[in-house]
Short mmCIF file of N, CA and C in Angstrom, two decimals:
data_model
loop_
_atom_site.label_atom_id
_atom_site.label_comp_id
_atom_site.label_asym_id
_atom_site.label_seq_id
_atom_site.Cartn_x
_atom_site.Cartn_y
_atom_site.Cartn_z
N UNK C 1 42.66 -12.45 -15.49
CA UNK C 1 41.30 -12.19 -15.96
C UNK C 1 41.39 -11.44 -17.29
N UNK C 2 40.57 -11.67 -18.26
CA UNK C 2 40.62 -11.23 -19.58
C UNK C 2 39.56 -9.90 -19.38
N UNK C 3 39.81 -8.84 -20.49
CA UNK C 3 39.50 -8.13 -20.23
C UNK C 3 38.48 -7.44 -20.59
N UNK C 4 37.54 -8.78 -21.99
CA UNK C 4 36.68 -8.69 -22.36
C UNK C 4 35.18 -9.42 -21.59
N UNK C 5 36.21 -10.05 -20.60
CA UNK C 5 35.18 -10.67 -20.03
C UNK C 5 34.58 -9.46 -18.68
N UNK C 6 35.04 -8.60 -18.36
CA UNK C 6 34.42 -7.47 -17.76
C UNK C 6 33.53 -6.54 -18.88
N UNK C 7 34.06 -6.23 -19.51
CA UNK C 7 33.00 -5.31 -21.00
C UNK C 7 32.22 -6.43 -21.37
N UNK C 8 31.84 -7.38 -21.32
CA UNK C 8 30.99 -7.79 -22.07
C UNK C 8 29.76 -8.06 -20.95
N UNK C 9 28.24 -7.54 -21.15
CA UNK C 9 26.78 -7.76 -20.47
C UNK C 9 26.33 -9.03 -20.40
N UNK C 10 25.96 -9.34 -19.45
CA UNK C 10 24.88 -10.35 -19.50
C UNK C 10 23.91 -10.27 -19.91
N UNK C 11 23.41 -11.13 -21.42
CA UNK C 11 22.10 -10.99 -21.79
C UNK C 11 21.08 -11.50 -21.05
N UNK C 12 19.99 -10.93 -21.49
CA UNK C 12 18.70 -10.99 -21.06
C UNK C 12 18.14 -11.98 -21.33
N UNK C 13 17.10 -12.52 -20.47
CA UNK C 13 16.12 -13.77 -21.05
C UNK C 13 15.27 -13.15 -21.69
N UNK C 14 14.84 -13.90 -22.68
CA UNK C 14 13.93 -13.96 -23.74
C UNK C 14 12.06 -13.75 -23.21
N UNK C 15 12.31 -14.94 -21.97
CA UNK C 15 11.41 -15.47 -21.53
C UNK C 15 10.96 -14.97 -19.94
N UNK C 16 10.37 -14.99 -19.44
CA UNK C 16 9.84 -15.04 -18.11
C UNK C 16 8.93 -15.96 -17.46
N UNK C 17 8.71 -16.25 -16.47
CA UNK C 17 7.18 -16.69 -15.63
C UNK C 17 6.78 -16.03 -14.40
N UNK C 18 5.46 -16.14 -14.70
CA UNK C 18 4.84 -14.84 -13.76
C UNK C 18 3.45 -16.39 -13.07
N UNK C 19 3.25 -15.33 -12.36
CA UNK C 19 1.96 -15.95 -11.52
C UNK C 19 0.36 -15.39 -11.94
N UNK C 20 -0.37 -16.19 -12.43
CA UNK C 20 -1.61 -15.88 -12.25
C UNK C 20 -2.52 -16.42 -11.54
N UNK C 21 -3.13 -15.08 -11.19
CA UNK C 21 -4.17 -15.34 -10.15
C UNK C 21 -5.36 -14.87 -10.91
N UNK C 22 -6.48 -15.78 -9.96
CA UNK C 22 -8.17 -15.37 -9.84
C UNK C 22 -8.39 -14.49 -9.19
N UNK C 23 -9.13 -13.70 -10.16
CA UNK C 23 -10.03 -11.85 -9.00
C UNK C 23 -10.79 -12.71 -8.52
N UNK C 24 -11.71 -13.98 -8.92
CA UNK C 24 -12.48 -15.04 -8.05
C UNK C 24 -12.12 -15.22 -6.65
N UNK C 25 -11.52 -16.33 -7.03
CA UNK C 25 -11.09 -17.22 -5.78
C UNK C 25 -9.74 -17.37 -5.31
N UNK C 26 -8.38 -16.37 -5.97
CA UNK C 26 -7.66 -16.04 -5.67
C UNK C 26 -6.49 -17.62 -6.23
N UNK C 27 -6.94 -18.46 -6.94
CA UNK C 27 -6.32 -19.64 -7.47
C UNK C 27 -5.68 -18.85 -7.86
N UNK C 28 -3.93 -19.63 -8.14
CA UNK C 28 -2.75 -19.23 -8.47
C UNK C 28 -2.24 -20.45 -9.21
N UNK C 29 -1.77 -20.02 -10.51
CA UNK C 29 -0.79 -21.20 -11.42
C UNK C 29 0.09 -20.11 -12.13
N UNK C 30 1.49 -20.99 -12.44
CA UNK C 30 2.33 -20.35 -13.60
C UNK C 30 2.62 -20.53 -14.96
N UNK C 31 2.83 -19.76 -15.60
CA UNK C 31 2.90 -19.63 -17.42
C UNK C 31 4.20 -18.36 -17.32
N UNK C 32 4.63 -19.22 -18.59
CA UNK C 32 5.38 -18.37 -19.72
C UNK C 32 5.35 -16.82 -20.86
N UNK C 33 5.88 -16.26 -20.18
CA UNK C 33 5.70 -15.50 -21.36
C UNK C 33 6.66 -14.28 -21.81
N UNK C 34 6.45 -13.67 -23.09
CA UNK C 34 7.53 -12.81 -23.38
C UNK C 34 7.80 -12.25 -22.32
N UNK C 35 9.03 -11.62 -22.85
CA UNK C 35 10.08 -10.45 -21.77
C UNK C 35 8.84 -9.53 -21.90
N UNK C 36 9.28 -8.83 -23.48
CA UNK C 36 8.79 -7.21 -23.92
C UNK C 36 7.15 -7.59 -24.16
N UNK C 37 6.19 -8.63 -23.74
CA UNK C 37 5.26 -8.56 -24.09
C UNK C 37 3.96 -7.46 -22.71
N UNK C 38 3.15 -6.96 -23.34
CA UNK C 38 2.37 -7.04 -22.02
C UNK C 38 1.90 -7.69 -20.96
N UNK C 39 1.39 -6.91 -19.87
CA UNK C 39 0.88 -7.88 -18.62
C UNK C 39 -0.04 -8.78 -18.87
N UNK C 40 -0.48 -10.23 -18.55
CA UNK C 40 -1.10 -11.34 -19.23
C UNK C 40 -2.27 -11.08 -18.47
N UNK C 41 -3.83 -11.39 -19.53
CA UNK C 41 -4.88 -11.07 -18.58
C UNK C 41 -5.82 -12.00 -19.72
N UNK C 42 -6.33 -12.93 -18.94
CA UNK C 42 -7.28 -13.84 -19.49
C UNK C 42 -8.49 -15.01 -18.88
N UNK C 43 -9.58 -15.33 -19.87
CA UNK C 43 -10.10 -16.22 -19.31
C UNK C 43 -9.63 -17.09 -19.13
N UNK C 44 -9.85 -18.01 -17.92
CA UNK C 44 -9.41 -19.65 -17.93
C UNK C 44 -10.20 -20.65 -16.62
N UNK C 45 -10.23 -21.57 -16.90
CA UNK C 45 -11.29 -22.65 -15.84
C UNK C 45 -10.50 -22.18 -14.53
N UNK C 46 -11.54 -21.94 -13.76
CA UNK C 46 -10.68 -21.91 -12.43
C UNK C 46 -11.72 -23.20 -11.46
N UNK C 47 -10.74 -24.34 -10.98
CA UNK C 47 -11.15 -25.40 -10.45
C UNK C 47 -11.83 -25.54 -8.67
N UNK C 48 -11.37 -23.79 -8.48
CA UNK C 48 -11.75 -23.81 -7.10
C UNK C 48 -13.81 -23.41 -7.32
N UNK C 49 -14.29 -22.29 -7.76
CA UNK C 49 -15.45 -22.40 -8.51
C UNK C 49 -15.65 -22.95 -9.49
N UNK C 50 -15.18 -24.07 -10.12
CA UNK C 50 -15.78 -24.90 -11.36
C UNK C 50 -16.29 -24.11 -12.42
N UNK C 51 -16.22 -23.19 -12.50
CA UNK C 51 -16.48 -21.74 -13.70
C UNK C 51 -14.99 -21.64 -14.60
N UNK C 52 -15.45 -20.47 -15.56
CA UNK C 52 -14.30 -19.69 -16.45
C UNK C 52 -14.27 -18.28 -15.79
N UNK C 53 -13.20 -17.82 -15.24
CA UNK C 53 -12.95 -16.74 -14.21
C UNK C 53 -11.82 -16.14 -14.68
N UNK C 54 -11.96 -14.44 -14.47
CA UNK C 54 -10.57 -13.79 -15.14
C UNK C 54 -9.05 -13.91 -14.12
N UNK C 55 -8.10 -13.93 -15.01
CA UNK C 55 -6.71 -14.37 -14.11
C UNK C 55 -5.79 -13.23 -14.89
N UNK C 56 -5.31 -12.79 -13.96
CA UNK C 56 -4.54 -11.04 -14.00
C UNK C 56 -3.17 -11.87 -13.83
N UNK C 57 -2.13 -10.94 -14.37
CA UNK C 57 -0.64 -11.49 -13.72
C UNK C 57 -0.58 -10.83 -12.41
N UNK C 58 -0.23 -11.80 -11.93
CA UNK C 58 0.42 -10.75 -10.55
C UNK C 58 1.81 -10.68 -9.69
N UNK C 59 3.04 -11.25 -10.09
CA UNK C 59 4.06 -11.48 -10.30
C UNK C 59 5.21 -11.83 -10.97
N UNK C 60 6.03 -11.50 -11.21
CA UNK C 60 7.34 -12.25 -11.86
C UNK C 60 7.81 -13.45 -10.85
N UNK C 61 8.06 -14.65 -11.25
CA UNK C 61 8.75 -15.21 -10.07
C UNK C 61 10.47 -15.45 -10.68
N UNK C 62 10.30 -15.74 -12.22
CA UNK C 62 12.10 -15.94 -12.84
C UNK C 62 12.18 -15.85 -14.08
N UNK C 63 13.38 -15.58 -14.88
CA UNK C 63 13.58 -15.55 -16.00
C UNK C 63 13.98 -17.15 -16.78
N UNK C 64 13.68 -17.03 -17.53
CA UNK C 64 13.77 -18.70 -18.54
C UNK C 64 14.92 -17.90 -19.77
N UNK C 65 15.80 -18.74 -19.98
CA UNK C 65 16.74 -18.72 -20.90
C UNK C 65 16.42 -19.31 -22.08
#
C-alpha cells in the first residue's frame, strides 16, 4: 500500500439532492443543489391541490459528484 494513498482525503461533492416537500399537502419531489448553498425554499405547482404551494427542503437523501 502506498503511502500517499492513506494522507490523501476524499473530496467532497460539489452537489447534493435533498427532498422537497409541501407545508400543503405534504407532496414530495427531488432537486439539486449546492453543497455550501442555503436550505431551498420556494414556490412551485403542487399537483395534489392544483395550486402554487410553498416547498421547504426537508432532507438530504445523496451527494452527486
Amino acid at each position: 500500500m502506498f503511502l500517499t494513498n492513506i494522507l490523501l482525503k476524499k473530496a467532497k461533492a460539489k452537489k447534493i439532492m435533498v427532498v422537497m416537500e409541501s407545508i400543503v399537502s405534504g407532496y414530495t419531489f427531488n432537486v439539486i443543489r449546492p453543497r455550501l448553498a442555503d436550505k431551498l425554499e420556494f414556490i412551485a405547482y403542487d399537483p395534489y391541490i392544483r395550486m402554487q404551494s410553498v416547498f421547504r427542503e426537508k432532507k438530504k437523501l445523496r451527494s452527486i459528484h
